[in-house]
Short mmCIF file of C-alpha atoms and ligand atoms in Angstrom, two decimals:
data_model
loop_
_atom_site.label_atom_id
_atom_site.label_comp_id
_atom_site.label_asym_id
_atom_site.label_seq_id
_atom_site.Cartn_x
_atom_site.Cartn_y
_atom_site.Cartn_z
CA MET A 266 0.12 -0.06 -0.01
CA SER A 267 0.82 3.63 -0.37
CA LYS A 268 3.44 5.53 1.78
CA GLN A 269 0.60 8.00 2.70
CA ARG A 270 -3.14 7.86 2.03
CA PRO A 271 -4.00 5.83 -1.04
CA SER A 272 -3.63 8.27 -4.13
CA GLY A 273 -4.24 7.79 -7.78
CA ASN A 274 -0.61 7.10 -8.05
CA SER A 275 -0.72 4.15 -5.84
CA ARG A 276 -3.72 2.77 -7.57
CA GLU A 277 -1.76 2.79 -10.84
CA ILE A 278 1.23 1.28 -9.34
CA HIS A 279 -0.93 -1.50 -7.89
CA ALA A 280 -2.64 -2.03 -11.22
CA VAL A 281 0.64 -2.33 -13.05
CA SER A 282 2.23 -4.61 -10.49
CA LEU A 283 -0.57 -7.16 -11.07
CA ASN A 284 1.56 -8.43 -14.07
CA LYS A 285 3.91 -9.90 -11.56
CA TYR A 286 1.94 -13.08 -11.28
CA ALA A 287 2.36 -13.88 -15.02
CA LEU A 288 6.12 -13.20 -14.62
CA PHE A 289 6.42 -15.21 -11.43
CA PHE A 290 4.37 -18.35 -12.90
CA GLU A 291 6.72 -18.15 -16.06
CA LYS A 292 9.91 -18.46 -13.65
CA THR A 293 8.41 -21.42 -11.73
CA LYS A 294 8.62 -23.39 -14.80
CA ASN A 295 12.37 -23.73 -13.87
CA ILE A 296 11.42 -25.81 -10.89
CA PRO A 297 10.69 -29.45 -11.93
CA GLY A 298 7.26 -30.56 -10.80
CA ILE A 299 5.84 -27.23 -9.91
CA LYS A 300 1.91 -27.15 -10.44
CA ILE A 301 0.01 -23.96 -10.71
CA VAL A 302 -3.56 -24.89 -9.36
CA PRO A 303 -6.29 -22.44 -10.20
CA SER A 304 -8.56 -22.37 -7.07
CA LYS A 305 -12.39 -22.75 -6.74
CA PRO A 306 -14.02 -19.65 -5.26
CA ALA A 307 -14.79 -19.78 -1.72
CA SER A 308 -18.44 -19.60 -0.64
CA ASP A 309 -20.31 -16.90 0.91
CA ASN A 310 -20.41 -18.77 4.10
CA ASP A 311 -16.62 -18.96 4.05
CA LEU A 312 -16.29 -15.10 3.62
CA LEU A 313 -18.86 -14.57 6.39
CA LEU A 314 -16.44 -16.29 8.84
CA ALA A 315 -14.31 -13.31 8.84
CA HIS A 316 -16.46 -10.52 7.35
CA SER A 317 -20.03 -8.91 8.14
CA LYS A 318 -23.13 -9.76 6.18
CA GLN A 319 -23.38 -6.06 5.29
CA TRP A 320 -19.85 -6.02 3.65
CA LEU A 321 -20.54 -9.26 1.86
CA ARG A 322 -23.68 -7.99 0.47
CA ARG A 323 -22.21 -4.74 -0.56
CA LEU A 324 -19.21 -6.53 -2.35
CA LYS A 325 -21.74 -8.69 -4.22
CA LEU A 326 -23.68 -5.87 -5.35
CA ASN A 327 -20.55 -3.83 -5.94
CA ASP A 328 -22.38 -1.15 -3.96
CA LEU A 329 -19.36 0.70 -2.36
CA THR A 330 -19.40 4.39 -1.36
CA LYS A 331 -16.94 6.67 -3.06
CA MET A 332 -14.84 6.74 0.31
CA GLU A 333 -14.90 2.82 0.44
CA GLU A 334 -13.57 2.61 -3.14
CA GLU A 335 -10.90 5.24 -2.26
CA GLN A 336 -9.90 3.12 0.82
CA LEU A 337 -9.62 0.04 -1.40
CA SER A 338 -7.67 1.92 -3.72
CA ILE A 339 -8.36 -0.47 -6.62
CA PRO A 340 -9.12 1.22 -9.99
CA ASN A 341 -11.01 -1.33 -11.75
CA SER A 342 -12.73 -2.38 -8.63
CA LYS A 343 -15.62 -4.19 -10.46
CA LEU A 344 -13.11 -6.85 -11.67
CA LEU A 345 -11.12 -7.31 -8.66
CA ILE A 346 -13.96 -7.26 -6.28
CA SER A 347 -15.57 -10.06 -8.09
CA ARG A 348 -12.55 -12.05 -7.57
CA SER A 349 -12.56 -11.72 -3.79
CA TRP A 350 -14.06 -15.14 -3.60
CA LYS A 351 -11.30 -16.62 -5.56
CA PHE A 352 -8.55 -14.86 -3.13
CA ALA A 353 -9.95 -16.59 -0.28
CA GLY A 354 -10.56 -19.94 -2.17
CA ALA A 355 -6.68 -19.88 -3.10
CA SER A 356 -5.72 -19.39 0.72
CA ILE A 357 -8.21 -22.13 1.94
CA ALA A 358 -6.91 -24.50 -0.58
CA ALA A 359 -3.14 -23.68 0.32
CA ALA A 360 -4.12 -24.06 3.92
CA LEU A 361 -5.63 -27.56 3.20
CA ASN A 362 -2.60 -28.49 1.26
CA SER A 363 -0.36 -27.63 4.33
CA LEU A 364 -2.32 -30.20 6.26
CA GLU A 365 -1.49 -32.80 3.66
CA CYS A 366 2.21 -32.18 3.02
CA GLY A 367 3.45 -29.54 5.55
CA LEU A 368 3.30 -26.56 3.35
CA GLY A 369 0.61 -24.64 1.27
CA ILE A 370 1.27 -21.76 -1.02
CA SER A 371 -1.28 -19.05 -1.90
CA ALA A 372 0.18 -16.87 -4.75
CA ILE A 373 -2.57 -14.24 -4.56
CA GLY A 374 -3.27 -14.33 -0.87
CA GLY A 375 -2.26 -11.94 1.74
CA GLY A 376 -5.20 -9.53 2.15
CA HIS A 377 -4.06 -8.56 5.56
CA HIS A 378 -5.62 -5.03 5.27
CA ALA A 379 -9.22 -6.14 4.99
CA LYS A 380 -11.28 -5.81 8.12
CA PHE A 381 -14.49 -7.44 9.45
CA ASN A 382 -16.77 -4.72 8.17
CA THR A 383 -14.72 -3.12 5.19
CA GLY A 384 -11.89 -3.69 2.80
CA GLU A 385 -8.99 -1.35 2.39
CA GLY A 386 -5.34 -1.16 0.89
CA PHE A 387 -6.18 -3.30 -2.29
CA CYS A 388 -7.75 -5.95 -0.04
CA PRO A 389 -11.51 -6.48 -0.56
CA VAL A 390 -11.34 -9.46 1.66
CA ASN A 391 -9.01 -10.96 4.27
CA ASP A 392 -8.32 -14.49 2.84
CA ILE A 393 -5.81 -15.12 5.73
CA ALA A 394 -8.56 -14.63 8.31
CA ILE A 395 -11.10 -16.61 6.24
CA ALA A 396 -8.74 -19.55 5.66
CA ILE A 397 -7.74 -19.63 9.48
CA LYS A 398 -11.34 -19.57 10.57
CA LYS A 399 -12.43 -22.24 8.08
CA ILE A 400 -9.51 -24.61 8.78
CA ARG A 401 -9.91 -24.09 12.52
CA LYS A 402 -13.68 -24.93 12.26
CA GLU A 403 -13.24 -27.97 10.09
CA ASN A 404 -10.01 -29.49 11.37
CA LYS A 405 -10.06 -28.60 14.82
CA ILE A 406 -6.70 -26.78 15.04
CA LYS A 407 -6.79 -24.37 17.82
CA LYS A 408 -3.69 -22.03 17.96
CA VAL A 409 -2.44 -20.25 14.98
CA LEU A 410 0.57 -18.08 14.45
CA ILE A 411 0.64 -15.40 11.67
CA VAL A 412 4.06 -14.01 10.82
CA ASP A 413 3.32 -10.97 8.72
CA LEU A 414 6.50 -9.55 7.21
CA ASP A 415 4.92 -7.32 4.49
CA ALA A 416 6.20 -3.62 4.64
CA HIS A 417 2.70 -2.62 5.94
CA GLN A 418 1.03 -3.42 9.18
CA GLY A 419 -1.38 -6.28 8.91
CA ASN A 420 -3.89 -4.07 10.48
CA GLY A 421 -7.14 -5.79 9.14
CA THR A 422 -5.75 -9.26 10.46
CA ALA A 423 -5.01 -7.62 13.84
CA GLU A 424 -8.42 -6.07 13.97
CA ILE A 425 -10.34 -9.40 13.16
CA PHE A 426 -8.46 -11.44 15.66
CA HIS A 427 -8.26 -8.78 18.31
CA ASN A 428 -10.18 -10.67 20.87
CA ASP A 429 -8.98 -14.19 19.84
CA LYS A 430 -6.46 -15.42 22.26
CA ASN A 431 -5.72 -18.43 20.10
CA ILE A 432 -4.29 -16.44 17.36
CA PHE A 433 -0.96 -14.60 17.62
CA THR A 434 -0.40 -11.77 15.26
CA TYR A 435 3.32 -10.86 14.65
CA SER A 436 3.53 -7.88 12.28
CA ALA A 437 6.87 -6.35 11.53
CA HIS A 438 6.56 -3.38 9.25
CA GLN A 439 7.55 0.26 8.47
CA GLN A 440 6.89 2.79 11.25
CA PHE A 441 5.39 5.43 9.20
CA GLY A 442 2.97 5.72 6.38
CA TYR A 443 -0.01 3.42 5.45
CA PRO A 444 -2.04 2.40 7.27
CA GLU A 445 -2.26 5.86 8.97
CA LYS A 446 -4.52 4.36 11.72
CA ARG A 447 -2.85 1.25 13.20
CA GLU A 448 -4.49 -1.73 14.93
CA ARG A 449 -2.74 -3.57 17.84
CA SER A 450 -1.26 -6.89 16.69
CA SER A 451 -0.22 -9.40 19.42
CA LEU A 452 3.30 -8.10 18.69
CA ASP A 453 4.07 -5.05 16.47
CA ILE A 454 7.59 -4.41 15.32
CA GLU A 455 8.20 -0.94 13.60
CA PHE A 456 11.18 -0.18 11.53
CA PRO A 457 12.41 3.33 10.87
CA PRO A 458 12.49 4.48 7.09
CA ASN A 459 15.15 3.27 4.77
CA ILE A 460 16.03 0.33 7.01
CA GLU A 461 18.72 -1.86 5.36
CA ASP A 462 19.50 -5.68 5.39
CA GLU A 463 21.71 -6.07 8.48
CA GLN A 464 19.47 -4.09 10.99
CA TYR A 465 16.26 -5.49 9.32
CA LEU A 466 17.53 -9.04 9.78
CA GLU A 467 18.91 -8.79 13.23
CA VAL A 468 15.44 -7.61 14.56
CA ILE A 469 13.61 -10.37 12.95
CA GLN A 470 16.15 -12.90 14.07
CA GLU A 471 15.86 -11.59 17.70
CA THR A 472 12.10 -11.23 18.01
CA LEU A 473 10.65 -13.90 16.01
CA PRO A 474 12.04 -16.98 17.83
CA GLU A 475 10.67 -15.55 20.92
CA ILE A 476 7.19 -16.06 19.81
CA PHE A 477 7.58 -19.73 19.55
CA LYS A 478 8.25 -20.04 23.36
CA LYS A 479 4.84 -18.43 24.13
CA SER A 480 2.63 -21.22 22.81
CA ASN A 481 2.38 -24.65 21.05
CA PHE A 482 0.81 -23.54 17.63
CA ASP A 483 -1.03 -25.91 15.55
CA MET A 484 -0.46 -23.96 12.21
CA ALA A 485 1.37 -21.02 10.94
CA PHE A 486 0.81 -18.39 8.09
CA TYR A 487 3.79 -16.59 6.66
CA ILE A 488 2.90 -13.45 4.83
CA ALA A 489 6.20 -12.84 2.85
CA GLY A 490 5.66 -9.40 1.58
CA ALA A 491 8.03 -8.44 -1.23
CA ASP A 492 7.57 -4.74 -0.77
CA ILE A 493 10.41 -4.49 1.90
CA TYR A 494 12.48 -4.40 -1.08
CA ALA A 495 14.81 -1.29 -1.73
CA HIS A 496 13.17 -0.48 -4.99
CA ASP A 497 9.69 -0.96 -4.12
CA LEU A 498 7.44 1.94 -5.07
CA LEU A 499 5.06 1.65 -2.06
CA GLY A 500 7.25 0.51 0.62
CA ASP A 501 9.54 2.77 2.62
CA MET A 502 12.29 0.03 3.36
CA LYS A 503 15.65 -0.67 1.85
CA VAL A 504 16.23 -4.30 2.00
CA SER A 505 18.09 -5.95 -0.82
CA MET A 506 16.87 -9.01 -2.70
CA ALA A 507 19.71 -11.07 -1.23
CA GLY A 508 18.54 -9.72 2.12
CA ILE A 509 14.92 -10.79 1.46
CA GLN A 510 16.06 -14.31 0.60
CA LYS A 511 17.97 -14.36 3.78
CA ARG A 512 14.81 -13.51 5.63
CA ASP A 513 12.81 -16.20 4.01
CA ALA A 514 15.49 -18.77 4.64
CA PHE A 515 15.58 -17.82 8.28
CA VAL A 516 11.74 -17.85 8.64
CA PHE A 517 11.36 -21.21 6.86
CA LYS A 518 14.05 -22.71 8.91
CA ILE A 519 12.45 -21.82 12.32
CA LEU A 520 9.04 -22.48 10.98
CA LYS A 521 10.02 -25.95 9.92
CA ASP A 522 11.49 -26.71 13.28
CA LEU A 523 8.08 -26.33 14.63
CA LYS A 524 6.70 -29.32 12.80
CA ILE A 525 3.22 -27.75 12.09
CA PRO A 526 1.67 -27.10 8.85
CA ILE A 527 2.70 -23.73 7.19
CA VAL A 528 0.97 -21.61 4.76
CA LEU A 529 2.82 -18.98 2.68
CA ALA A 530 1.15 -16.00 1.07
CA PHE A 531 3.01 -13.45 -1.08
CA ALA A 532 1.07 -10.25 -0.12
CA GLY A 533 2.66 -6.95 -1.30
CA GLY A 534 5.19 -6.23 -3.94
CA TYR A 535 5.17 -3.21 -6.19
CA ALA A 536 8.97 -2.99 -7.46
CA LYS A 537 9.82 -0.43 -9.97
CA ASN A 538 10.83 -3.16 -12.22
CA ILE A 539 7.92 -5.85 -12.03
CA ASP A 540 10.08 -8.69 -12.71
CA ASP A 541 12.14 -7.94 -9.50
CA THR A 542 8.81 -8.74 -7.46
CA ALA A 543 8.46 -11.88 -9.62
CA LYS A 544 11.97 -12.75 -8.76
CA ILE A 545 11.56 -12.20 -4.99
CA TYR A 546 8.49 -14.34 -4.89
CA PHE A 547 10.42 -17.00 -7.00
CA ASN A 548 13.20 -16.90 -4.51
CA THR A 549 10.85 -17.24 -1.61
CA VAL A 550 9.56 -20.47 -3.27
CA LYS A 551 12.90 -21.69 -3.71
CA GLU A 552 13.82 -21.04 0.05
CA ALA A 553 10.65 -22.89 0.93
CA LEU A 554 11.51 -25.93 -1.04
CA LYS A 555 14.75 -26.06 0.81
CA SER A 556 13.15 -26.27 4.17
CA PHE A 557 10.05 -28.50 3.12
CA PRO A 558 11.32 -31.32 0.84
CA LEU A 559 7.94 -33.23 1.22
CA PHE A 560 5.98 -30.19 -0.25
CA ASN A 561 3.83 -31.42 -3.20
CA LYS A 562 4.75 -28.36 -5.25
CA LYS A 563 1.28 -27.13 -5.61
CA ILE A 564 0.93 -23.38 -5.93
CA HIS A 565 -2.67 -22.13 -5.53
CA PHE A 566 -3.96 -18.89 -7.44
ZN1 LIG B 208 2.30 -3.93 1.73
#
């Protein structure tokens, strides 16, 4: 999302950035056995696990106020809003896949700004919250950890799970800019502008392992935002591509040690050169494969 309030400019950047998925899928052809799996749309009842009836109705009718459209910051909202059910479907499928083989990947997932009653910041629905609530309901998992390393606070996820003691939300993000109004995660880490590899990695390596001592989690979601990248147009951080790869290697290694199902979602990524974002996502998958050799290589989108 934007450094400040969503602007016309950030809408354009987001629209152009959507080409990253095709570039990413092209790169995955270099990994033998990778399967790109189109997801079934989630049901209305699935969306209602994390969102209000009113919000669902308005999404269906595409009946958003000007302000809501502005908050969502999606220019061609009619097209993207209608895909909300698919975003959620991909993350549910990835979560189910993780129960089978230890890891699931939702390429289009990571709508961490969407709240119970509204969408914002390019996120009409919170596919992470929907998937967690659905899996928890059907598979009797109880405690879930969300590791959100997108450049922007996972404010929607924090709001939805605010009163839920069984969900731990860890969000490490830039200190200033979007979202202007922050919610309280279980643990928020804030980075000053222009943070570089060494300092960034040091903080993640110090704070993240501490979380695991707090609880026995049954499942973890990793929101591996690519917008912490130095050349990202909507992020305010200066982490190199190699630094992001080190971040992912570290996170996957410690998540693997938990021996619980892990769900990966890509979330933000708006690099000036769109191919850079695709490359960062690709590197994330490569790191995941190193830690999860039993992964069945299905990528849901
Ligand atoms: Zn972001």
